[in-house]
Amino acid sequence: MKYTILIVPGLGDSGQGHWQNYWLTKFETSRKVIQNDWDRPVLSDWLHNLNAAIGAIDGKIIIVAHSLAVSLVAHWSKTNNTNKIAGALLVAPADVDSCTHTPEETWNFSPIPLSKFSYPSVVVTSSNDPYISTERAQFLAEQWGSAFLNIGQKGHLNSDSQLGFWEEGQSVLQSLLTIIEADNSYE
């Protein structure tokens, strides 16, 4: 693969059994953003670490973000040069604007930026994700100019969902790569 796959975990990191960790072993070009404190996230700290990870990569990047990291990517994209980003797979966004859907330690990531991304992206959600409603996930996708995919009742698409290598997600990633390759307007 000619792109670096940048795995961006959310709150608590991607634990054992999380598809993001499987993807780190599957994709030779994958790297992971490391945060100093996975359990008490501070937006400015997480932005700094994401920016440093992106800056350390030569060439184009596909961001693969999960949960709280989706909001992180939206914040980063609003205030940084996104020329290195070829596309983003944004999985199970956590609605940090909703105190009924997300824990208090994530609320400093609110408000979620609603600016359109300058790169192609796909938002993937589950119809029974406890951290966001399907309607809200679709609204965010529309605001960001992202494609939207509801994959049914699979929870928060985390370790508890027992997705393993998450072949369905790999198919979505492949579709995103096809869009990127076909559309030079993002280059």
mmCIF file with all atom_site columns, C-alpha atoms in Angstrom:
data_model
loop_
_atom_site.group_PDB
_atom_site.id
_atom_site.type_symbol
_atom_site.label_atom_id
_atom_site.label_alt_id
_atom_site.label_comp_id
_atom_site.label_asym_id
_atom_site.label_entity_id
_atom_site.label_seq_id
_atom_site.pdbx_PDB_ins_code
_atom_site.Cartn_x
_atom_site.Cartn_y
_atom_site.Cartn_z
_atom_site.occupancy
_atom_site.B_iso_or_equiv
_atom_site.pdbx_formal_charge
_atom_site.auth_seq_id
_atom_site.auth_comp_id
_atom_site.auth_asym_id
_atom_site.auth_atom_id
_atom_site.pdbx_PDB_model_num
ATOM 1   C CA . MET A 1 1   ? 0.000   0.000  0.000  1.00 0.00 ? 1   MET A CA 1
ATOM 2   C CA . LYS A 1 2   ? 1.388   3.389  -0.940 1.00 0.00 ? 2   LYS A CA 1
ATOM 3   C CA . TYR A 1 3   ? -0.346  5.189  1.940  1.00 0.00 ? 3   TYR A CA 1
ATOM 4   C CA . THR A 1 4   ? 0.524   5.171  5.620  1.00 0.00 ? 4   THR A CA 1
ATOM 5   C CA . ILE A 1 5   ? -2.454  3.945  7.626  1.00 0.00 ? 5   ILE A CA 1
ATOM 6   C CA . LEU A 1 6   ? -2.528  6.128  10.733 1.00 0.00 ? 6   LEU A CA 1
ATOM 7   C CA . ILE A 1 7   ? -4.491  4.391  13.477 1.00 0.00 ? 7   ILE A CA 1
ATOM 8   C CA . VAL A 1 8   ? -5.999  6.951  15.876 1.00 0.00 ? 8   VAL A CA 1
ATOM 9   C CA . PRO A 1 9   ? -7.617  5.318  18.937 1.00 0.00 ? 9   PRO A CA 1
ATOM 10  C CA . GLY A 1 10  ? -10.165 6.967  21.178 1.00 0.00 ? 10  GLY A CA 1
ATOM 11  C CA . LEU A 1 11  ? -10.742 7.118  24.909 1.00 0.00 ? 11  LEU A CA 1
ATOM 12  C CA . GLY A 1 12  ? -8.948  4.348  26.792 1.00 0.00 ? 12  GLY A CA 1
ATOM 13  C CA . ASP A 1 13  ? -6.873  3.333  23.736 1.00 0.00 ? 13  ASP A CA 1
ATOM 14  C CA . SER A 1 14  ? -7.854  0.376  21.581 1.00 0.00 ? 14  SER A CA 1
ATOM 15  C CA . GLY A 1 15  ? -7.742  -2.535 23.968 1.00 0.00 ? 15  GLY A CA 1
ATOM 16  C CA . GLN A 1 16  ? -6.898  -6.145 23.329 1.00 0.00 ? 16  GLN A CA 1
ATOM 17  C CA . GLY A 1 17  ? -9.258  -7.579 20.763 1.00 0.00 ? 17  GLY A CA 1
ATOM 18  C CA . HIS A 1 18  ? -9.971  -4.209 19.133 1.00 0.00 ? 18  HIS A CA 1
ATOM 19  C CA . TRP A 1 19  ? -9.960  -4.262 15.330 1.00 0.00 ? 19  TRP A CA 1
ATOM 20  C CA . GLN A 1 20  ? -7.559  -1.280 15.275 1.00 0.00 ? 20  GLN A CA 1
ATOM 21  C CA . ASN A 1 21  ? -4.905  -3.438 16.933 1.00 0.00 ? 21  ASN A CA 1
ATOM 22  C CA . TYR A 1 22  ? -5.533  -6.225 14.420 1.00 0.00 ? 22  TYR A CA 1
ATOM 23  C CA . TRP A 1 23  ? -5.108  -3.711 11.601 1.00 0.00 ? 23  TRP A CA 1
ATOM 24  C CA . LEU A 1 24  ? -1.768  -2.611 13.053 1.00 0.00 ? 24  LEU A CA 1
ATOM 25  C CA . THR A 1 25  ? -0.532  -6.159 12.481 1.00 0.00 ? 25  THR A CA 1
ATOM 26  C CA . LYS A 1 26  ? -2.275  -6.600 9.118  1.00 0.00 ? 26  LYS A CA 1
ATOM 27  C CA . PHE A 1 27  ? -1.164  -3.441 7.308  1.00 0.00 ? 27  PHE A CA 1
ATOM 28  C CA . GLU A 1 28  ? 2.590   -3.158 6.928  1.00 0.00 ? 28  GLU A CA 1
ATOM 29  C CA . THR A 1 29  ? 2.367   0.608  6.467  1.00 0.00 ? 29  THR A CA 1
ATOM 30  C CA . SER A 1 30  ? 0.309   1.215  9.620  1.00 0.00 ? 30  SER A CA 1
ATOM 31  C CA . ARG A 1 31  ? 1.328   3.391  12.542 1.00 0.00 ? 31  ARG A CA 1
ATOM 32  C CA . LYS A 1 32  ? -0.481  4.364  15.713 1.00 0.00 ? 32  LYS A CA 1
ATOM 33  C CA . VAL A 1 33  ? -0.908  7.718  17.410 1.00 0.00 ? 33  VAL A CA 1
ATOM 34  C CA . ILE A 1 34  ? 0.125   7.420  21.058 1.00 0.00 ? 34  ILE A CA 1
ATOM 35  C CA . GLN A 1 35  ? -1.453  9.667  23.680 1.00 0.00 ? 35  GLN A CA 1
ATOM 36  C CA . ASN A 1 36  ? 0.089   10.499 27.057 1.00 0.00 ? 36  ASN A CA 1
ATOM 37  C CA . ASP A 1 37  ? -3.137  9.872  28.975 1.00 0.00 ? 37  ASP A CA 1
ATOM 38  C CA . TRP A 1 38  ? -5.710  7.616  27.343 1.00 0.00 ? 38  TRP A CA 1
ATOM 39  C CA . ASP A 1 39  ? -8.230  7.906  30.194 1.00 0.00 ? 39  ASP A CA 1
ATOM 40  C CA . ARG A 1 40  ? -8.249  11.662 30.883 1.00 0.00 ? 40  ARG A CA 1
ATOM 41  C CA . PRO A 1 41  ? -8.019  13.159 27.411 1.00 0.00 ? 41  PRO A CA 1
ATOM 42  C CA . VAL A 1 42  ? -7.165  16.820 27.000 1.00 0.00 ? 42  VAL A CA 1
ATOM 43  C CA . LEU A 1 43  ? -7.925  18.106 23.523 1.00 0.00 ? 43  LEU A CA 1
ATOM 44  C CA . SER A 1 44  ? -4.822  20.302 23.232 1.00 0.00 ? 44  SER A CA 1
ATOM 45  C CA . ASP A 1 45  ? -2.535  17.419 24.259 1.00 0.00 ? 45  ASP A CA 1
ATOM 46  C CA . TRP A 1 46  ? -4.203  14.961 21.915 1.00 0.00 ? 46  TRP A CA 1
ATOM 47  C CA . LEU A 1 47  ? -4.038  17.482 19.051 1.00 0.00 ? 47  LEU A CA 1
ATOM 48  C CA . HIS A 1 48  ? -0.323  17.973 19.677 1.00 0.00 ? 48  HIS A CA 1
ATOM 49  C CA . ASN A 1 49  ? 0.330   14.224 19.541 1.00 0.00 ? 49  ASN A CA 1
ATOM 50  C CA . LEU A 1 50  ? -1.788  13.737 16.418 1.00 0.00 ? 50  LEU A CA 1
ATOM 51  C CA . ASN A 1 51  ? -0.012  16.624 14.708 1.00 0.00 ? 51  ASN A CA 1
ATOM 52  C CA . ALA A 1 52  ? 3.399   15.222 15.681 1.00 0.00 ? 52  ALA A CA 1
ATOM 53  C CA . ALA A 1 53  ? 2.467   11.777 14.338 1.00 0.00 ? 53  ALA A CA 1
ATOM 54  C CA . ILE A 1 54  ? 1.280   13.249 11.034 1.00 0.00 ? 54  ILE A CA 1
ATOM 55  C CA . GLY A 1 55  ? 4.380   15.434 10.791 1.00 0.00 ? 55  GLY A CA 1
ATOM 56  C CA . ALA A 1 56  ? 6.668   12.415 11.258 1.00 0.00 ? 56  ALA A CA 1
ATOM 57  C CA . ILE A 1 57  ? 5.186   10.593 8.260  1.00 0.00 ? 57  ILE A CA 1
ATOM 58  C CA . ASP A 1 58  ? 6.546   11.065 4.752  1.00 0.00 ? 58  ASP A CA 1
ATOM 59  C CA . GLY A 1 59  ? 3.969   10.787 2.012  1.00 0.00 ? 59  GLY A CA 1
ATOM 60  C CA . LYS A 1 60  ? 0.189   10.517 2.009  1.00 0.00 ? 60  LYS A CA 1
ATOM 61  C CA . ILE A 1 61  ? -1.830  9.290  4.979  1.00 0.00 ? 61  ILE A CA 1
ATOM 62  C CA . ILE A 1 62  ? -5.129  7.489  5.454  1.00 0.00 ? 62  ILE A CA 1
ATOM 63  C CA . ILE A 1 63  ? -6.473  8.273  8.919  1.00 0.00 ? 63  ILE A CA 1
ATOM 64  C CA . VAL A 1 64  ? -8.366  5.453  10.636 1.00 0.00 ? 64  VAL A CA 1
ATOM 65  C CA . ALA A 1 65  ? -10.006 6.986  13.710 1.00 0.00 ? 65  ALA A CA 1
ATOM 66  C CA . HIS A 1 66  ? -12.320 5.424  16.270 1.00 0.00 ? 66  HIS A CA 1
ATOM 67  C CA . SER A 1 67  ? -14.760 6.999  18.718 1.00 0.00 ? 67  SER A CA 1
ATOM 68  C CA . LEU A 1 68  ? -13.362 10.106 20.484 1.00 0.00 ? 68  LEU A CA 1
ATOM 69  C CA . ALA A 1 69  ? -10.577 10.207 17.899 1.00 0.00 ? 69  ALA A CA 1
ATOM 70  C CA . VAL A 1 70  ? -13.148 11.109 15.233 1.00 0.00 ? 70  VAL A CA 1
ATOM 71  C CA . SER A 1 71  ? -13.775 14.416 17.033 1.00 0.00 ? 71  SER A CA 1
ATOM 72  C CA . LEU A 1 72  ? -10.014 14.794 17.409 1.00 0.00 ? 72  LEU A CA 1
ATOM 73  C CA . VAL A 1 73  ? -9.587  14.463 13.636 1.00 0.00 ? 73  VAL A CA 1
ATOM 74  C CA . ALA A 1 74  ? -12.347 17.031 13.035 1.00 0.00 ? 74  ALA A CA 1
ATOM 75  C CA . HIS A 1 75  ? -10.606 19.510 15.354 1.00 0.00 ? 75  HIS A CA 1
ATOM 76  C CA . TRP A 1 76  ? -7.211  18.838 13.775 1.00 0.00 ? 76  TRP A CA 1
ATOM 77  C CA . SER A 1 77  ? -8.559  19.185 10.228 1.00 0.00 ? 77  SER A CA 1
ATOM 78  C CA . LYS A 1 78  ? -10.160 22.531 11.022 1.00 0.00 ? 78  LYS A CA 1
ATOM 79  C CA . THR A 1 79  ? -6.922  24.163 12.161 1.00 0.00 ? 79  THR A CA 1
ATOM 80  C CA . ASN A 1 80  ? -4.088  22.390 10.315 1.00 0.00 ? 80  ASN A CA 1
ATOM 81  C CA . ASN A 1 81  ? -2.765  21.911 6.808  1.00 0.00 ? 81  ASN A CA 1
ATOM 82  C CA . THR A 1 82  ? -4.392  18.703 5.576  1.00 0.00 ? 82  THR A CA 1
ATOM 83  C CA . ASN A 1 83  ? -2.352  18.273 2.379  1.00 0.00 ? 83  ASN A CA 1
ATOM 84  C CA . LYS A 1 84  ? -0.800  15.000 3.620  1.00 0.00 ? 84  LYS A CA 1
ATOM 85  C CA . ILE A 1 85  ? -4.198  13.450 4.295  1.00 0.00 ? 85  ILE A CA 1
ATOM 86  C CA . ALA A 1 86  ? -5.416  11.324 1.381  1.00 0.00 ? 86  ALA A CA 1
ATOM 87  C CA . GLY A 1 87  ? -8.578  10.259 3.204  1.00 0.00 ? 87  GLY A CA 1
ATOM 88  C CA . ALA A 1 88  ? -10.116 9.191  6.490  1.00 0.00 ? 88  ALA A CA 1
ATOM 89  C CA . LEU A 1 89  ? -12.121 6.267  7.796  1.00 0.00 ? 89  LEU A CA 1
ATOM 90  C CA . LEU A 1 90  ? -14.056 7.649  10.769 1.00 0.00 ? 90  LEU A CA 1
ATOM 91  C CA . VAL A 1 91  ? -15.557 4.829  12.801 1.00 0.00 ? 91  VAL A CA 1
ATOM 92  C CA . ALA A 1 92  ? -18.142 5.053  15.584 1.00 0.00 ? 92  ALA A CA 1
ATOM 93  C CA . PRO A 1 93  ? -17.880 8.778  16.336 1.00 0.00 ? 93  PRO A CA 1
ATOM 94  C CA . ALA A 1 94  ? -18.635 9.609  19.964 1.00 0.00 ? 94  ALA A CA 1
ATOM 95  C CA . ASP A 1 95  ? -21.088 12.484 20.368 1.00 0.00 ? 95  ASP A CA 1
ATOM 96  C CA . VAL A 1 96  ? -19.077 14.632 22.780 1.00 0.00 ? 96  VAL A CA 1
ATOM 97  C CA . ASP A 1 97  ? -21.713 17.352 22.396 1.00 0.00 ? 97  ASP A CA 1
ATOM 98  C CA . SER A 1 98  ? -24.200 15.094 24.207 1.00 0.00 ? 98  SER A CA 1
ATOM 99  C CA . CYS A 1 99  ? -23.897 14.563 27.953 1.00 0.00 ? 99  CYS A CA 1
ATOM 100 C CA . THR A 1 100 ? -26.324 11.639 27.669 1.00 0.00 ? 100 THR A CA 1
ATOM 101 C CA . HIS A 1 101 ? -24.144 9.778  25.168 1.00 0.00 ? 101 HIS A CA 1
ATOM 102 C CA . THR A 1 102 ? -20.577 10.364 26.346 1.00 0.00 ? 102 THR A CA 1
ATOM 103 C CA . PRO A 1 103 ? -18.683 10.504 29.654 1.00 0.00 ? 103 PRO A CA 1
ATOM 104 C CA . GLU A 1 104 ? -17.713 13.845 31.154 1.00 0.00 ? 104 GLU A CA 1
ATOM 105 C CA . GLU A 1 105 ? -13.981 13.349 30.544 1.00 0.00 ? 105 GLU A CA 1
ATOM 106 C CA . THR A 1 106 ? -14.618 13.664 26.791 1.00 0.00 ? 106 THR A CA 1
ATOM 107 C CA . TRP A 1 107 ? -16.637 16.872 26.866 1.00 0.00 ? 107 TRP A CA 1
ATOM 108 C CA . ASN A 1 108 ? -13.568 19.111 26.431 1.00 0.00 ? 108 ASN A CA 1
ATOM 109 C CA . PHE A 1 109 ? -13.610 17.895 22.795 1.00 0.00 ? 109 PHE A CA 1
ATOM 110 C CA . SER A 1 110 ? -16.935 19.741 22.372 1.00 0.00 ? 110 SER A CA 1
ATOM 111 C CA . PRO A 1 111 ? -18.166 21.389 20.254 1.00 0.00 ? 111 PRO A CA 1
ATOM 112 C CA . ILE A 1 112 ? -17.474 19.009 17.395 1.00 0.00 ? 112 ILE A CA 1
ATOM 113 C CA . PRO A 1 113 ? -16.282 21.061 14.418 1.00 0.00 ? 113 PRO A CA 1
ATOM 114 C CA . LEU A 1 114 ? -18.707 20.910 11.503 1.00 0.00 ? 114 LEU A CA 1
ATOM 115 C CA . SER A 1 115 ? -16.347 22.173 8.793  1.00 0.00 ? 115 SER A CA 1
ATOM 116 C CA . LYS A 1 116 ? -16.223 20.217 5.557  1.00 0.00 ? 116 LYS A CA 1
ATOM 117 C CA . PHE A 1 117 ? -13.074 18.120 5.190  1.00 0.00 ? 117 PHE A CA 1
ATOM 118 C CA . SER A 1 118 ? -10.725 18.820 2.289  1.00 0.00 ? 118 SER A CA 1
ATOM 119 C CA . TYR A 1 119 ? -10.175 15.082 1.754  1.00 0.00 ? 119 TYR A CA 1
ATOM 120 C CA . PRO A 1 120 ? -12.539 12.159 1.112  1.00 0.00 ? 120 PRO A CA 1
ATOM 121 C CA . SER A 1 121 ? -13.875 10.401 4.163  1.00 0.00 ? 121 SER A CA 1
ATOM 122 C CA . VAL A 1 122 ? -16.371 7.802  5.311  1.00 0.00 ? 122 VAL A CA 1
ATOM 123 C CA . VAL A 1 123 ? -18.267 7.816  8.608  1.00 0.00 ? 123 VAL A CA 1
ATOM 124 C CA . VAL A 1 124 ? -19.208 4.321  9.783  1.00 0.00 ? 124 VAL A CA 1
ATOM 125 C CA . THR A 1 125 ? -21.708 3.851  12.590 1.00 0.00 ? 125 THR A CA 1
ATOM 126 C CA . SER A 1 126 ? -23.801 1.156  14.183 1.00 0.00 ? 126 SER A CA 1
ATOM 127 C CA . SER A 1 127 ? -27.529 1.523  14.754 1.00 0.00 ? 127 SER A CA 1
ATOM 128 C CA . ASN A 1 128 ? -27.156 0.591  18.435 1.00 0.00 ? 128 ASN A CA 1
ATOM 129 C CA . ASP A 1 129 ? -24.009 2.533  19.322 1.00 0.00 ? 129 ASP A CA 1
ATOM 130 C CA . PRO A 1 130 ? -24.515 3.799  22.886 1.00 0.00 ? 130 PRO A CA 1
ATOM 131 C CA . TYR A 1 131 ? -22.253 6.822  22.277 1.00 0.00 ? 131 TYR A CA 1
ATOM 132 C CA . ILE A 1 132 ? -24.138 8.385  19.369 1.00 0.00 ? 132 ILE A CA 1
ATOM 133 C CA . SER A 1 133 ? -27.501 8.181  17.650 1.00 0.00 ? 133 SER A CA 1
ATOM 134 C CA . THR A 1 134 ? -27.604 7.087  14.034 1.00 0.00 ? 134 THR A CA 1
ATOM 135 C CA . GLU A 1 135 ? -29.188 10.419 13.099 1.00 0.00 ? 135 GLU A CA 1
ATOM 136 C CA . ARG A 1 136 ? -26.411 12.384 14.751 1.00 0.00 ? 136 ARG A CA 1
ATOM 137 C CA . ALA A 1 137 ? -23.712 10.289 13.051 1.00 0.00 ? 137 ALA A CA 1
ATOM 138 C CA . GLN A 1 138 ? -25.387 10.897 9.695  1.00 0.00 ? 138 GLN A CA 1
ATOM 139 C CA . PHE A 1 139 ? -25.632 14.637 10.435 1.00 0.00 ? 139 PHE A CA 1
ATOM 140 C CA . LEU A 1 140 ? -21.902 14.788 11.202 1.00 0.00 ? 140 LEU A CA 1
ATOM 141 C CA . ALA A 1 141 ? -21.117 12.920 7.989  1.00 0.00 ? 141 ALA A CA 1
ATOM 142 C CA . GLU A 1 142 ? -23.189 15.392 6.004  1.00 0.00 ? 142 GLU A CA 1
ATOM 143 C CA . GLN A 1 143 ? -21.470 18.379 7.620  1.00 0.00 ? 143 GLN A CA 1
ATOM 144 C CA . TRP A 1 144 ? -18.018 16.942 6.954  1.00 0.00 ? 144 TRP A CA 1
ATOM 145 C CA . GLY A 1 145 ? -18.847 15.988 3.352  1.00 0.00 ? 145 GLY A CA 1
ATOM 146 C CA . SER A 1 146 ? -18.277 12.347 4.261  1.00 0.00 ? 146 SER A CA 1
ATOM 147 C CA . ALA A 1 147 ? -19.933 9.259  2.869  1.00 0.00 ? 147 ALA A CA 1
ATOM 148 C CA . PHE A 1 148 ? -22.095 7.584  5.514  1.00 0.00 ? 148 PHE A CA 1
ATOM 149 C CA . LEU A 1 149 ? -22.538 3.911  6.320  1.00 0.00 ? 149 LEU A CA 1
ATOM 150 C CA . ASN A 1 150 ? -24.745 2.359  9.012  1.00 0.00 ? 150 ASN A CA 1
ATOM 151 C CA . ILE A 1 151 ? -23.637 -1.269 9.394  1.00 0.00 ? 151 ILE A CA 1
ATOM 152 C CA . GLY A 1 152 ? -26.502 -2.406 11.631 1.00 0.00 ? 152 GLY A CA 1
ATOM 153 C CA . GLN A 1 153 ? -26.541 -3.465 15.255 1.00 0.00 ? 153 GLN A CA 1
ATOM 154 C CA . LYS A 1 154 ? -22.912 -3.983 16.186 1.00 0.00 ? 154 LYS A CA 1
ATOM 155 C CA . GLY A 1 155 ? -22.518 -1.767 19.262 1.00 0.00 ? 155 GLY A CA 1
ATOM 156 C CA . HIS A 1 156 ? -19.675 0.742  19.486 1.00 0.00 ? 156 HIS A CA 1
ATOM 157 C CA . LEU A 1 157 ? -17.499 -1.144 16.980 1.00 0.00 ? 157 LEU A CA 1
ATOM 158 C CA . ASN A 1 158 ? -14.883 -1.732 19.667 1.00 0.00 ? 158 ASN A CA 1
ATOM 159 C CA . SER A 1 159 ? -13.443 -4.780 21.450 1.00 0.00 ? 159 SER A CA 1
ATOM 160 C CA . ASP A 1 160 ? -16.864 -5.643 22.876 1.00 0.00 ? 160 ASP A CA 1
ATOM 161 C CA . SER A 1 161 ? -18.193 -5.937 19.308 1.00 0.00 ? 161 SER A CA 1
ATOM 162 C CA . GLN A 1 162 ? -15.738 -8.819 18.706 1.00 0.00 ? 162 GLN A CA 1
ATOM 163 C CA . LEU A 1 163 ? -14.955 -7.773 15.129 1.00 0.00 ? 163 LEU A CA 1
ATOM 164 C CA . GLY A 1 164 ? -11.488 -9.352 14.939 1.00 0.00 ? 164 GLY A CA 1
ATOM 165 C CA . PHE A 1 165 ? -9.792  -8.145 11.761 1.00 0.00 ? 165 PHE A CA 1
ATOM 166 C CA . TRP A 1 166 ? -13.137 -6.515 10.837 1.00 0.00 ? 166 TRP A CA 1
ATOM 167 C CA . GLU A 1 167 ? -13.253 -7.580 7.208  1.00 0.00 ? 167 GLU A CA 1
ATOM 168 C CA . GLU A 1 168 ? -16.316 -5.389 6.602  1.00 0.00 ? 168 GLU A CA 1
ATOM 169 C CA . GLY A 1 169 ? -14.274 -2.367 7.679  1.00 0.00 ? 169 GLY A CA 1
ATOM 170 C CA . GLN A 1 170 ? -11.437 -3.437 5.398  1.00 0.00 ? 170 GLN A CA 1
ATOM 171 C CA . SER A 1 171 ? -13.924 -3.444 2.509  1.00 0.00 ? 171 SER A CA 1
ATOM 172 C CA . VAL A 1 172 ? -14.991 0.092  3.428  1.00 0.00 ? 172 VAL A CA 1
ATOM 173 C CA . LEU A 1 173 ? -11.327 1.112  3.533  1.00 0.00 ? 173 LEU A CA 1
ATOM 174 C CA . GLN A 1 174 ? -10.814 -0.410 0.086  1.00 0.00 ? 174 GLN A CA 1
ATOM 175 C CA . SER A 1 175 ? -13.823 1.541  -1.242 1.00 0.00 ? 175 SER A CA 1
ATOM 176 C CA . LEU A 1 176 ? -12.330 4.735  0.193  1.00 0.00 ? 176 LEU A CA 1
ATOM 177 C CA . LEU A 1 177 ? -9.012  3.964  -1.513 1.00 0.00 ? 177 LEU A CA 1
ATOM 178 C CA . THR A 1 178 ? -10.850 3.476  -4.816 1.00 0.00 ? 178 THR A CA 1
ATOM 179 C CA . ILE A 1 179 ? -12.505 6.891  -4.414 1.00 0.00 ? 179 ILE A CA 1
ATOM 180 C CA . ILE A 1 180 ? -9.154  8.504  -3.605 1.00 0.00 ? 180 ILE A CA 1
ATOM 181 C CA . GLU A 1 181 ? -7.473  6.933  -6.618 1.00 0.00 ? 181 GLU A CA 1
ATOM 182 C CA . ALA A 1 182 ? -10.311 7.926  -8.951 1.00 0.00 ? 182 ALA A CA 1
ATOM 183 C CA . ASP A 1 183 ? -10.700 11.521 -7.785 1.00 0.00 ? 183 ASP A CA 1
ATOM 184 C CA . ASN A 1 184 ? -7.690  13.747 -8.323 1.00 0.00 ? 184 ASN A CA 1
ATOM 185 C CA . SER A 1 185 ? -9.575  16.825 -7.107 1.00 0.00 ? 185 SER A CA 1
ATOM 186 C CA . TYR A 1 186 ? -8.431  15.971 -3.556 1.00 0.00 ? 186 TYR A CA 1
ATOM 187 C CA . GLU A 1 187 ? -4.753  15.949 -4.557 1.00 0.00 ? 187 GLU A CA 1
#
